[in-house]
Coordinates of C-alpha atoms in Angstrom, one line a residue:
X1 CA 0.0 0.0 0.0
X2 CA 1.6 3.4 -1.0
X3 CA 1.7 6.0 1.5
X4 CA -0.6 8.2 0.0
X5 CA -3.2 5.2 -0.1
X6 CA -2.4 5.1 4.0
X7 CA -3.4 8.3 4.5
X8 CA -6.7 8.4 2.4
X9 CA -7.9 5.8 4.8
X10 CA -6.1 7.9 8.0
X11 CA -8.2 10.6 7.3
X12 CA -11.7 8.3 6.3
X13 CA -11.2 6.5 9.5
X14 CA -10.5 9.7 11.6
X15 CA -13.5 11.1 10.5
X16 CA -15.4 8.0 10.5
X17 CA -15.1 7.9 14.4
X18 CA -15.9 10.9 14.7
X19 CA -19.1 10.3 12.8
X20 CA -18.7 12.2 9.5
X21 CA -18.8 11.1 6.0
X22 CA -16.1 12.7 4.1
X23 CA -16.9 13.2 0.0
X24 CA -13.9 11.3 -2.4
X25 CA -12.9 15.0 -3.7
X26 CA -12.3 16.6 -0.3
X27 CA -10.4 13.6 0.9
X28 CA -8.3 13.9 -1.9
X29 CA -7.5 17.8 -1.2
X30 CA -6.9 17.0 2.4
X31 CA -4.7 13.9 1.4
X32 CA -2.5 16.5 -1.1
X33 CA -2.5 19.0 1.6
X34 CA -1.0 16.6 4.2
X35 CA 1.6 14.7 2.1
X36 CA 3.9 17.1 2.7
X37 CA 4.2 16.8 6.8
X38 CA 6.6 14.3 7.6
X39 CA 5.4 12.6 11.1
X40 CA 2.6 11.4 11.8
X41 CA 1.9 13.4 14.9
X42 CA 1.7 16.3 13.0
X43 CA -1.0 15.0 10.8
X44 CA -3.1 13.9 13.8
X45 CA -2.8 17.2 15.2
X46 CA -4.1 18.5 12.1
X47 CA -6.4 16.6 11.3
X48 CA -7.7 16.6 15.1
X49 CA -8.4 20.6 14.3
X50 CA -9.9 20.0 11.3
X51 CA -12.5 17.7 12.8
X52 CA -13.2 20.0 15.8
X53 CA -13.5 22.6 13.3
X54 CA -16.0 20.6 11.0
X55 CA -17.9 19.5 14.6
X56 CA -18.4 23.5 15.5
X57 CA -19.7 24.8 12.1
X58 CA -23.3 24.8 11.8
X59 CA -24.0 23.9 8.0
X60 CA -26.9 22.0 5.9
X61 CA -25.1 19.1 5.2
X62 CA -25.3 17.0 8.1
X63 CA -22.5 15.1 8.9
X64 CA -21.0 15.1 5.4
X65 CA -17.9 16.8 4.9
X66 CA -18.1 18.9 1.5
X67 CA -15.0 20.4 -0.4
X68 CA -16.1 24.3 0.3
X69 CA -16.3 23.4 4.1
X70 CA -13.2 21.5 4.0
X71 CA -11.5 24.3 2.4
X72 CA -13.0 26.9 5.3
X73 CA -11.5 24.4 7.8
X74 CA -8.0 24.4 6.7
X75 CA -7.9 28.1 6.6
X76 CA -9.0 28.7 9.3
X77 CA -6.6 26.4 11.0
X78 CA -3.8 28.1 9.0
X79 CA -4.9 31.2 10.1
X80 CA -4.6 30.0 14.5
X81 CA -1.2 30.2 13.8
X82 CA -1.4 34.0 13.2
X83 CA -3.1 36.2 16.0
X84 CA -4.9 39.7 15.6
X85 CA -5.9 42.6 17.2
X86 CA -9.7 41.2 16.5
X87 CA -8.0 37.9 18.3
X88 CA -7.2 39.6 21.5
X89 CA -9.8 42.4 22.0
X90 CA -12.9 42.0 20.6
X91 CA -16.2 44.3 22.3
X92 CA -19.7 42.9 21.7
X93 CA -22.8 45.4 21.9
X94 CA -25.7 44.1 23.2
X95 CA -27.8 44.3 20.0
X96 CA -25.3 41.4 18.5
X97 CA -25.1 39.1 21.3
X98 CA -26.9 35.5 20.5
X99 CA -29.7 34.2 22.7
X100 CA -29.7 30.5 23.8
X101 CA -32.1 28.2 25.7
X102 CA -31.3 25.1 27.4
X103 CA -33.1 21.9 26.3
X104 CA -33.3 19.2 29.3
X105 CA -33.8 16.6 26.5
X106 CA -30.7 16.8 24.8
X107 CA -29.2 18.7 27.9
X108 CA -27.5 21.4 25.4
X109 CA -28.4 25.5 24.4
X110 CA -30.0 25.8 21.5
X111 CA -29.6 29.3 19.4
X112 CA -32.9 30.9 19.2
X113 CA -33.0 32.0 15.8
X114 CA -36.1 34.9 16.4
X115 CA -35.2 38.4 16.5
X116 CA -34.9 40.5 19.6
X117 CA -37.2 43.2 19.8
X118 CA -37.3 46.3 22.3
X119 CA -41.4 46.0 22.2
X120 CA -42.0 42.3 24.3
X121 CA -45.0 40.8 24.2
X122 CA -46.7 38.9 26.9
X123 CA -45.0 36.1 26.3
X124 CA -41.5 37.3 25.8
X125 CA -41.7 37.8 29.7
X126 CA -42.4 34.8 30.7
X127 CA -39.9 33.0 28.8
X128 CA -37.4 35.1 30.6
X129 CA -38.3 34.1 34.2
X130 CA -38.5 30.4 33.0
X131 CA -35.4 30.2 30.8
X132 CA -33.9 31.5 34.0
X133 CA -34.8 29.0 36.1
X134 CA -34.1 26.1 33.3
X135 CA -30.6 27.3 33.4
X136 CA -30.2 27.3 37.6
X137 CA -32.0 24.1 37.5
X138 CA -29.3 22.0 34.9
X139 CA -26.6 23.9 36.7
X140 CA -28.2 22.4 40.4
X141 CA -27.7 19.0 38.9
X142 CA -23.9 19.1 38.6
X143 CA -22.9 20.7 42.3
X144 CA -22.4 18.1 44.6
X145 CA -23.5 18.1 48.1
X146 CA -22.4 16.0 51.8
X147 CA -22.9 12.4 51.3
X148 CA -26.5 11.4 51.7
X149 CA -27.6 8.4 49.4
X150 CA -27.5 4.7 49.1
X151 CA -23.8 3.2 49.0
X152 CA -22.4 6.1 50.3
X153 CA -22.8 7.8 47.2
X154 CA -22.8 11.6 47.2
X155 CA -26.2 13.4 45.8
X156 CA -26.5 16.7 43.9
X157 CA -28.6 20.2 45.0
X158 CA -30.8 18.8 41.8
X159 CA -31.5 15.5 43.5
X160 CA -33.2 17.2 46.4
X161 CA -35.0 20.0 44.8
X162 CA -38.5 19.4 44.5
X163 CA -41.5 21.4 42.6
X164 CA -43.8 22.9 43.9
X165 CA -47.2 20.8 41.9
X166 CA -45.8 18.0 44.0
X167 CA -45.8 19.4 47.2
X168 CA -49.3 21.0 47.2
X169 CA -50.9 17.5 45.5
X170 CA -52.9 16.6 48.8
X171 CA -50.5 12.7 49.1
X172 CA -47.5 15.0 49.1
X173 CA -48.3 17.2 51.3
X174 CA -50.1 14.9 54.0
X175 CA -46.8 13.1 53.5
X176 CA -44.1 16.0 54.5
X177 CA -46.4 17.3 57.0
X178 CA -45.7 15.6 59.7
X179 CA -41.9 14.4 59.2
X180 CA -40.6 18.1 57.3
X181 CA -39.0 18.9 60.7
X182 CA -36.8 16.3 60.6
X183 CA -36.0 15.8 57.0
X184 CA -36.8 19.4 55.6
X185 CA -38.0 20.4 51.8
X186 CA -35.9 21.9 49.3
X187 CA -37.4 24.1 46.5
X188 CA -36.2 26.4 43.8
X189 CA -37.7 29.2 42.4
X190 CA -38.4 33.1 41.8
X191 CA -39.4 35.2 44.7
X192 CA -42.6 37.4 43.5
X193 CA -45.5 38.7 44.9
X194 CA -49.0 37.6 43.3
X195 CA -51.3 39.5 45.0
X196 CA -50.9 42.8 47.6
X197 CA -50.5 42.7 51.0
X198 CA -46.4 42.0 51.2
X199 CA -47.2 38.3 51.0
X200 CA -44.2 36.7 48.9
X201 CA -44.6 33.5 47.0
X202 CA -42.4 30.8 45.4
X203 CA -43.0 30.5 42.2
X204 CA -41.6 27.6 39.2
X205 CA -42.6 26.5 36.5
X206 CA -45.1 24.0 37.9
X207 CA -47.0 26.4 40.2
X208 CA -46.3 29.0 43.2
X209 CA -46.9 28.6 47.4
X210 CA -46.8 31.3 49.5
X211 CA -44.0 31.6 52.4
X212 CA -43.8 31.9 55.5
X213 CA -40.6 34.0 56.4
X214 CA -41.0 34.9 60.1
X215 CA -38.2 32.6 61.0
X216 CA -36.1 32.3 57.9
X217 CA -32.5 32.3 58.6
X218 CA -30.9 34.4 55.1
X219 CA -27.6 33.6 54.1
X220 CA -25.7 36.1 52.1
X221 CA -26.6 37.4 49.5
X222 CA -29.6 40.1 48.5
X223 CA -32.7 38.5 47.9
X224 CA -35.0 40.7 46.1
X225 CA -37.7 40.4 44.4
X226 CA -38.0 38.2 40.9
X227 CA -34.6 36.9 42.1
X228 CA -33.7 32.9 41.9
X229 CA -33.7 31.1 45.2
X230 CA -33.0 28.2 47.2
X231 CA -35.8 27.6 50.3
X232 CA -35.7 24.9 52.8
X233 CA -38.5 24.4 55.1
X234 CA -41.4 22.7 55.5
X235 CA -44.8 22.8 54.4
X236 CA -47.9 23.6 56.8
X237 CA -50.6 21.4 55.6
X238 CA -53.0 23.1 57.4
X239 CA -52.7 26.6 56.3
X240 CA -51.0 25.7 53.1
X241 CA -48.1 27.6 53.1
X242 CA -44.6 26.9 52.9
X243 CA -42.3 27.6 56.3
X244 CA -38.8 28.7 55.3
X245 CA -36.2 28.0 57.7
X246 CA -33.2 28.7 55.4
X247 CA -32.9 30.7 51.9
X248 CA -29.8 31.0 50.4
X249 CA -29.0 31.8 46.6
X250 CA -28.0 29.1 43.7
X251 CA -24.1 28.4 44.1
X252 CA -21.9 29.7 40.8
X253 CA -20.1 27.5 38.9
X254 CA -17.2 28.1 37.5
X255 CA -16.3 28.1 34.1
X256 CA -13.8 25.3 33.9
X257 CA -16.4 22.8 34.9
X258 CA -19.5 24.1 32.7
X259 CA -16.8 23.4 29.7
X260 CA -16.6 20.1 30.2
X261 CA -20.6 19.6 30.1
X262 CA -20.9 22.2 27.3
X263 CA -17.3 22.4 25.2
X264 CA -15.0 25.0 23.9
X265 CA -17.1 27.1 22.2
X266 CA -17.8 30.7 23.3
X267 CA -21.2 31.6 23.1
X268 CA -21.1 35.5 23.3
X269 CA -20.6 36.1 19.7
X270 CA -22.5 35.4 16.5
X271 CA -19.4 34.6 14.5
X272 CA -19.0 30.9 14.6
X273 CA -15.0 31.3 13.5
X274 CA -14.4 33.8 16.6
X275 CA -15.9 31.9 19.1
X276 CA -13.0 28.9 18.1
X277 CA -10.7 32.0 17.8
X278 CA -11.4 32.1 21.6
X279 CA -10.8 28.4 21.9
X280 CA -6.9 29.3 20.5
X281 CA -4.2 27.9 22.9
X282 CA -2.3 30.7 21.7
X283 CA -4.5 33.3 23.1
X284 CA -4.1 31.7 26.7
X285 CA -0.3 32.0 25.8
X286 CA -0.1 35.4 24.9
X287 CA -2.8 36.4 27.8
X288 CA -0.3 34.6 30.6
X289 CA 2.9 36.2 29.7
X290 CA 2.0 39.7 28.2
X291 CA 0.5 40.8 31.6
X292 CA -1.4 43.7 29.8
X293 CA -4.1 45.8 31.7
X294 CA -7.6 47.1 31.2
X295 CA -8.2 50.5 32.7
X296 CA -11.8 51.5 33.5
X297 CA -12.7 55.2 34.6
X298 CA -16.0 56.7 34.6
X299 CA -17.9 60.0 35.0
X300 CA -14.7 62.0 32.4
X301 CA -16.9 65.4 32.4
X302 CA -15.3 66.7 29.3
X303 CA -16.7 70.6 30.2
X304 CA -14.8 70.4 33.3
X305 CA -11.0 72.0 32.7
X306 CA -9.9 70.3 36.0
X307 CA -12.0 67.0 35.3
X308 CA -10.2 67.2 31.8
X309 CA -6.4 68.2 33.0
X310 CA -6.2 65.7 35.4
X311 CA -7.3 63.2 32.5
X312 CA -4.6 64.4 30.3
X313 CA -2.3 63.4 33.5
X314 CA -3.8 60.1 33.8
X315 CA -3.5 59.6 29.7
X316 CA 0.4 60.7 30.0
X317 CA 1.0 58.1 32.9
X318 CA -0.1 55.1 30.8
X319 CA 1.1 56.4 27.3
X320 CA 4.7 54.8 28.2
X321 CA 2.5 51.3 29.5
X322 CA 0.2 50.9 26.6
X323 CA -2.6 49.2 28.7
X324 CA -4.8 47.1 26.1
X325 CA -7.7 48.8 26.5
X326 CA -9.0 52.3 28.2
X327 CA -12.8 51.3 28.8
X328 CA -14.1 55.3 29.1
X329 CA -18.0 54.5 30.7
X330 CA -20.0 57.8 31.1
X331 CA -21.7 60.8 31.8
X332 CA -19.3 62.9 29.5
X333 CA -20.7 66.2 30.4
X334 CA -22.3 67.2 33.4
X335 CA -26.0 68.5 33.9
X336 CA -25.1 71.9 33.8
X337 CA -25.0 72.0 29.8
X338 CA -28.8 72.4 28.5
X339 CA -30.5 69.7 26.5
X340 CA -30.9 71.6 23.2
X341 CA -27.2 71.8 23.3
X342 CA -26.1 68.4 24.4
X343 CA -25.1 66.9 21.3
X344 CA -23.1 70.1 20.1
X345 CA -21.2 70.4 22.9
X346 CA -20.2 66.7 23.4
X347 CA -19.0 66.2 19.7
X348 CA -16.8 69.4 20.6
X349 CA -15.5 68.1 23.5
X350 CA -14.7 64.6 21.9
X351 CA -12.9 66.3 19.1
X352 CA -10.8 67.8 21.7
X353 CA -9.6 65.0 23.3
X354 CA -9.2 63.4 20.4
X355 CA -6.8 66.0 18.9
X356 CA -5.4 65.9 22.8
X357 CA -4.4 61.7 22.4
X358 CA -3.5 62.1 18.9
X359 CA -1.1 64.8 19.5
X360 CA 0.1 64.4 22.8
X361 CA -0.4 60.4 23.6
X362 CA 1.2 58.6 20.2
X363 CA 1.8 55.6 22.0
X364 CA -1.8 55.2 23.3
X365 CA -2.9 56.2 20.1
X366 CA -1.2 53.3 18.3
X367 CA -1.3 50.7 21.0
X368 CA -4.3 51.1 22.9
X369 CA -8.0 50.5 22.1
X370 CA -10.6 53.4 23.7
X371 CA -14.0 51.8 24.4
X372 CA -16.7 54.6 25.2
X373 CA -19.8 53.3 26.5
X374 CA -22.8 56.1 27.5
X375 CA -23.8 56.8 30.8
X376 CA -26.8 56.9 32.3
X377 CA -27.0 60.8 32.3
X378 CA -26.0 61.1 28.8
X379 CA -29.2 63.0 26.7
X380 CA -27.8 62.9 23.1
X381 CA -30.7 60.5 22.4
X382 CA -33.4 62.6 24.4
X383 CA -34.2 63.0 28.2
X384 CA -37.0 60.0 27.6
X385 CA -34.5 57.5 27.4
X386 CA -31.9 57.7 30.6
X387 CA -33.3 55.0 32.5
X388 CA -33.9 52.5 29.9
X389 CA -31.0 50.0 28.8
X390 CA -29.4 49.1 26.9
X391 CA -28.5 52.4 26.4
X392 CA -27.5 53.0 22.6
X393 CA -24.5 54.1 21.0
X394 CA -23.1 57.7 20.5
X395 CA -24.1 58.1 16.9
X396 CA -21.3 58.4 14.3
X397 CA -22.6 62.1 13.7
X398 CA -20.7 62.9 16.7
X399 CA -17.8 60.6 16.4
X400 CA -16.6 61.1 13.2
X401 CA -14.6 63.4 14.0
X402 CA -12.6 61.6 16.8
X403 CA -12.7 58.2 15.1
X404 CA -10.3 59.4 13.0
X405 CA -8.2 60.7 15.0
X406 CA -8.3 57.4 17.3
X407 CA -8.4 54.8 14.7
X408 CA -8.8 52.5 17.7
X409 CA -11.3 53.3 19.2
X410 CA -14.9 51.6 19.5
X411 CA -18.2 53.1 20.8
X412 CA -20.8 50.6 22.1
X413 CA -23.7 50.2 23.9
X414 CA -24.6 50.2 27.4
X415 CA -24.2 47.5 29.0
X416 CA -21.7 45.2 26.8
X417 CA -19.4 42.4 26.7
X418 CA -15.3 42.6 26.4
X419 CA -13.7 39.7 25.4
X420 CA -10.2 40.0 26.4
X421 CA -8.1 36.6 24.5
X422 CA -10.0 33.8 26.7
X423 CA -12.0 36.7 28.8
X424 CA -15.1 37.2 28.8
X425 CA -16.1 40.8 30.8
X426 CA -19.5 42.6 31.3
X427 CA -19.2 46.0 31.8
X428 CA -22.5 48.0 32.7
X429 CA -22.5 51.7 33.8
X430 CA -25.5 52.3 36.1
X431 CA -25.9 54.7 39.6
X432 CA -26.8 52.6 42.3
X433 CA -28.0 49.5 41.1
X434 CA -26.2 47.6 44.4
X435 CA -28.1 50.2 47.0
X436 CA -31.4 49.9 44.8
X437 CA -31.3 45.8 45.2
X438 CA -30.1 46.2 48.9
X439 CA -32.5 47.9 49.7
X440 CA -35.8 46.2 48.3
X441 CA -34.8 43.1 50.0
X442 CA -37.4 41.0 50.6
X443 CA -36.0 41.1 54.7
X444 CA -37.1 44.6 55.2
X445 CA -40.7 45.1 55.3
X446 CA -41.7 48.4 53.2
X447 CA -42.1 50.7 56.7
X448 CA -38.8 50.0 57.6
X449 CA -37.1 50.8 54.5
X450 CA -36.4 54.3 55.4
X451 CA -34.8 53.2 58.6
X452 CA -32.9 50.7 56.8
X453 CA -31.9 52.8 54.1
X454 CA -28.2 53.0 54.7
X455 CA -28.2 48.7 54.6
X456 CA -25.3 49.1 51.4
X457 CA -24.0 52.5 51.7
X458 CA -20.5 51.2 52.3
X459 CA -18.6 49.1 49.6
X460 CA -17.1 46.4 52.2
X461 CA -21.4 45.4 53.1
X462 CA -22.1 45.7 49.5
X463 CA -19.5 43.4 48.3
X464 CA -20.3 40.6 51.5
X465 CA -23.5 40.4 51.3
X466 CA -23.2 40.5 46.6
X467 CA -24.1 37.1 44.9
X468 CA -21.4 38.4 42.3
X469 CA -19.0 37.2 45.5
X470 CA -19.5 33.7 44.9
X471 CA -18.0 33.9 41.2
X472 CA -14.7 34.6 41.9
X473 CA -13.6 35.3 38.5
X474 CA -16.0 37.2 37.5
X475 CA -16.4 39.2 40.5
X476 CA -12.3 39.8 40.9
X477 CA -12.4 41.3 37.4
X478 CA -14.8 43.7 38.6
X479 CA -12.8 44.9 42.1
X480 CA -10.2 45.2 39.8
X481 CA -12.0 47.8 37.8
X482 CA -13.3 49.5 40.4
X483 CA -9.9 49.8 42.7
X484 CA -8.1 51.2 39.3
X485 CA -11.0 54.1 39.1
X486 CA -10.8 54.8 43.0
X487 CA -6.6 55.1 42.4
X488 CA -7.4 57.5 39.6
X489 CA -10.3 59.6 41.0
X490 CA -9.2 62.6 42.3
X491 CA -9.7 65.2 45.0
X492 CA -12.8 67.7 44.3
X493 CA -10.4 70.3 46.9
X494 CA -9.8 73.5 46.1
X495 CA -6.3 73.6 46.9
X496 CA -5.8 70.9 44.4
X497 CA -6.4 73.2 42.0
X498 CA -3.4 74.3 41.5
X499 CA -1.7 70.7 41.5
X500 CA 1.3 70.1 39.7
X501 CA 1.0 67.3 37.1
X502 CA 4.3 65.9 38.8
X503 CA 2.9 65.5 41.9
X504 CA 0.5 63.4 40.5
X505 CA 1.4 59.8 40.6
X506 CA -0.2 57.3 38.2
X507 CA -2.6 54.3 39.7
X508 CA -0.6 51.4 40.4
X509 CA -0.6 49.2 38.0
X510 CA -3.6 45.9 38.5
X511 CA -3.3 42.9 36.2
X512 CA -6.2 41.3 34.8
X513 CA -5.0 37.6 35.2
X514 CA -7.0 34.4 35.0

């Protein structure tokens, strides 16, 4: 057998097991295109990428592999070799980001191919209170819990969750009645309120039962309403209503372990090629021994000449760094310029600074990628529209200008997604959303809301008592951001008016590391 013949039926085989069909021509083009390697490990690697490649791409054909998608395959593994800017920084409006919902049948997401719409129906609604609870439930099914099953064999938050039809069906709930005490109930669902009078249910997709929460013990965490919960108890037969002893809210996960249930494959971007971009070992390579830095500051009043000077300080400290990215998140003027003149006045003021970090900043300019999100005090789309998000873009009428002057620099909406080489960071710019959920907890009965007001007005009780705690990751990237703007606010003093821009020091430097 010649040794072309042996690797027609290596690469048949390979892709046999993998259960594709592979077409005589394409085999013949990947044969030609892999005579040339000389061991065979290197053709298993590469044919291994081609076959992961083929596995990810969502085509027509089923599992046969064509010639066109063969060819997309092997340029697109020729092209991991090289990376990008695109590779390494890549922002994602909200507008573009892909919906998925998990199916318990075939226990994967599945894209939802029907377009998003700011007008909801009905409808809409409800599938985003259920869809939230289908994705706590799968994810209660994987975190393991103290031994507590036959052989010693330890059982899952999923295996003692139970819904809420079965525990108001009258067999059920004559049968935990009596013995609840001693082996309590465990349910999961959202915390609402169905009717007035402050009396909070538990609702899933099966039904809802009111609580009792007179003697619940809360763990950490805010639990407000229409959030996700975990209640154990027992049920009152009698009154029918569910006693809570503990509530607590759905343990994280972290991302290592949901990719071994659900892959590789990023699912915050439409473009099937980036999201195995992500998937690049080289990325992780490049992300671990670069060490670059994503600055975040906020609330740049570009009116202000002291706001802006001690800007241009802070833009001189890192032009000899280069930091990755400067994520600029608004308001960009402050209320003292009048609406009918918003719009001039910011596309002004962004020409400025433009001029100011092409001029003055090259490095920056060359290096560094400027992401400006809006604030939620920002009127160039109309007063209506400051509380609603996501909050649009700038529009290019006003960025033109400063576009190109920054070539890199990327205006998105508010909130957004940053993907940072195998990162993936949200970034929203809202006033208060912490104090707002801390202080319509469910705990605090409306009366006392006034005396409780002050219940997250320090950052140390706000970040205790945050269900962002329990993701580490997640929640380290955002400290990080937030001790870089603290470093770099600075004082509103009078007698810092007259500041030298020596004696300003530039924030120390904070890693955005894995």
């Amino acid at each position: 057998m010649t040794e072309t013949a042996r690797l027609r039926r290596l690469i048949v085989s390979t892709f046999s097991l993998n259960g594709l069909t592979i077409q005589e021509k394409s085999c013949a083009h990947l044969a030609q295109q892999l005579g040339p390697l000389e061991t065979t490990e290197e053709r298993d690697q590469w044919l291994e990428k081609i076959v992961d490649y083929v596995r990810s791409s969502n085509t027509n054909e089923g599992n046969i592999v064509t010639y066109e998608l063969l060819v997309k395959a092997l340029k697109f593994c020729c092209d991991l070799q090289v990376l990008n800017d695109e590779d390494i920084l890549r922002v994602i409006p909200a507008y573009k980001l892909p919906r998925y919902r998990y199916c318990a049948l075939t226990k994967k997401f599945l894209r939802i191919s029907s377009e998003t719409s700011m007008f909801g129906n009905a409808q809409s609604k409800i599938s985003q209170y259920v869809d939230r609870y289908t994705v706590i439930r799968q994810r209660m099914s994987r975190i393991k819990t103290v031994t507590d099953g036959t052989l010693n064999q330890p059982l899952t938050i999923g295996d003692k969750i139970r819904d809420v039809d079965y525990l108001l069906s009258s067999g059920a709930g004559l049968k935990f009645n009596g013995s609840s005490k001693k082996n309590p109930i465990l349910l999961l669902g959202i915390l609402v309120q169905l009717k007035e009078g402050g009396r909070h249910y538990l609702e899933d997709p099966t039904g809802a039962i009111p609580l009792d929460l007179s003697k619940t013990d809360f763990k950490k965490g805010f639990f407000s309403e229409n959030c996700c919960v975990l209640a154990e108890g027992y049920f009152c037969h009698d009154r029918e209503v569910f006693s809570v002893t503990d509530m607590a809210l759905p343990p994280s996960e972290r991302t290592e372990i949901s990719k071994i249930y659900f892959g590789e494959s990023n699912i915050y971007s439409d473009d099937n090629d980036h999201n195995l971009h992500s998937c690049n070992p080289k990325l992780l390579e490049y992300e671990q021994h670069k060490q670059r830095m994503i600055v975040f500051v906020c609330d740049v009043f570009l009116d202000d000449p002291k706001v802006v000077k001690k800007f241009h300080t802070l833009l001189n400290a890192y032009n000899e760094v280069g930091p990755v990215a400067i994520v600029m998140m608004g308001d960009y003027l402050s209320c003292r310029v009048p609406s009918h003149r918003y719009a001039q006045e910011l596309k002004a003021h962004l020409n400025e600074l433009g001029h100011y970090i092409h001029d003055m900043t090259p490095v920056l300019c060359k290096q560094t990628t400027f992401v400006l999100l809006s604030g939620p005090g920002d009127r160039y789309c109309g007063a209506a529209g400051a509380s609603i998000l996501p909050r649009p873009t700038i529009p290019a009428c006003l960025t033109e200008e400063f576009h190109r002057l920054v070539p890199r620099s990327v205006f998105t909406t508010n909130p957004c997604r940053l993907q940072y080489c195998t990162q993936q960071i949200h970034i929203i710019r809202a006033d208060g959303l912490m104090n707002k959920t801390a202080n319509y907890d469910v705990r605090l009965k409306s009366m006392d809301r006034k005396k409780y007001s002050s219940v997250a007005e320090t950052d140390d009780n706000t970040v205790n008592n945050s269900s962002f705690a329990r993701n580490k990751y997640t929640f380290s990237v955002y400290m990080t951001a937030q001790h870089q703007i603290e470093e770099s606010q600075l004082p509103d003093d009078e007698e810092d008016t007259n500041m030298d821009s020596d004696d300003i020091v530039a924030p120390k430097e904070k890693h955005i590391g894995r």
